[in-house]
Amino acid sequence: MANMQALKTKMPEQLPNIRRENFTEVALGYSAEDAVQEANRCLGCKTRPCVAKCPVNVAIPEFIAELKNGDFAAAASIVKRDNSLAAVCGRVCPQEVQCESACVRGIKGESVAIGRLERFAADFESEAAIDNEEKPQNNGKKVAVVGGGPAGLTCAGELAKKGYSVTVFEALHTAGGVLMYGIPEFRLPKRIVEKEIESLKLLGVEIITNVIVGKSLKLQDLSDDGFNAVFLGTGAGLPNFMKILGENLIGVYSANEFLTRVNLLKAYSAGYDTPLTQPENVAVIGGGNVAMDAARCALRLGAKTVSIIYRRGEDEMPARNEEIHHAKEEGIEFLLLTNPVQILGDDNSKAVELECVKMELGEPDSSGRRRPVEVEGSNFKIAADTIIMAIGNAPNPTLTSAEKELETNRWNCLVVDEDTLQTSIKGVYAGGDAVTGAATVILAMGAGKKAAAAIDDYLKNA
């Protein structure tokens, strides 16, 4: 029976005063009853507008129909057919601006909670130990994937399903990319990522860690080793800084470094020897999901005060509404229309204060967003012994410096053919943040899937 309630079925969560003290997952997931109730809000539109807005084109009405029938395993199988990292996407994908934004239920209420249902289906499959992966017959061709993040893992999975021998070369000691080092445990438990990677291994994907292509290996080495094509999913791991006075002081971090120490090297756990300055008064510069993640981690590490400093207003913040809401609930302060001008230190070169200036929104800039303008004479200072710069990343130049034939733009992003994602080198493809600059997990996955299809076409016709 159709459920015509206007609002989404509520997702159980840890209470704010409890979760701010731990790193366990905040959102607790739907029960089977919750999932069926929410699934029955879906009208099963024949036009399927939600599918068109999904970067990996999950058959959304079809998997939700199986949830309505109580066949959770079938629902999971449908999701995994198009999305090899479904449990991840169900947690971190910005569905509200993608599939859910096209849901007709959103016209007179809230959209169907597609992301929550995707998470439920994927988690059911994992907890029930259902193995839907069948290792396909090998077609005798080899593809190298450089980078074990969302784009690379998706490309690897898609090609493995088509019978290719796929090897992923990952620079760090574990695969997963931003899923492992960037997104906190309380948003994306690492066991979820590890389980998804194990599913790829069952398909025959080989993962080799501690290899930096551009240093340890060159593209020619991969060709010499018999790889017929290469996908570059090297991400955007080079942090941006503001270039203001005091950024070299002790206690100033890039969000990349801070989150990597916390998430991948487990600085939050007493059992790990991961040096990290004990924060007391923390200022996080930026307004995206990375800024929210860094701020919420700092709070859980014991900081007395944590402030988000953003030069525009809340309506202009690129972070997901859910993440902003959770951060506020946990007691993080938002200093909006505020911009840092310098970091002040003590005699031991440690950061102690952050000087800021108030801003106001002027005329739109080239991106269409209203440009922040400094309010003259509005300078003020706040106590800050830890400052985290979360103002974006650019692709690391290690690979492109070594491989001069790879064409890049002025931001050092790889230039690719719009239709095939092939780079300036024949047989070498690229996608994700290495091409677009820092973006979302699901957009990187969409690029990985698109590149896999293009590589398949190329090798079939080679």
mmCIF file of N, CA and C in Angstrom, residues 49 90 164 232 346 352 434:
data_model
loop_
_atom_site.group_PDB
_atom_site.id
_atom_site.type_symbol
_atom_site.label_atom_id
_atom_site.label_comp_id
_atom_site.label_asym_id
_atom_site.label_seq_id
_atom_site.Cartn_x
_atom_site.Cartn_y
_atom_site.Cartn_z
ATOM 1 N N PRO A 49 12.721 9.867 -13.329
ATOM 2 C CA PRO A 49 13.593 11.051 -13.323
ATOM 3 C C PRO A 49 14.765 10.910 -12.362
ATOM 4 N N GLY A 90 25.435 5.214 -0.116
ATOM 5 C CA GLY A 90 24.270 5.382 0.734
ATOM 6 C C GLY A 90 24.537 6.252 1.940
ATOM 7 N N TYR A 164 38.211 -8.383 -17.773
ATOM 8 C CA TYR A 164 39.591 -7.893 -17.844
ATOM 9 C C TYR A 164 40.372 -8.258 -16.579
ATOM 10 N N LEU A 232 43.751 6.591 -15.071
ATOM 11 C CA LEU A 232 44.362 7.434 -14.055
ATOM 12 C C LEU A 232 43.276 8.025 -13.158
ATOM 13 N N ASP A 346 53.053 32.571 19.312
ATOM 14 C CA ASP A 346 53.770 32.961 20.520
ATOM 15 C C ASP A 346 55.276 32.860 20.282
ATOM 16 N N VAL A 352 48.399 30.958 18.312
ATOM 17 C CA VAL A 352 47.606 31.270 19.504
ATOM 18 C C VAL A 352 46.339 32.068 19.187
ATOM 19 N N ALA A 434 41.165 14.022 -10.466
ATOM 20 C CA ALA A 434 42.361 14.319 -11.255
ATOM 21 C C ALA A 434 42.017 15.117 -12.505
#
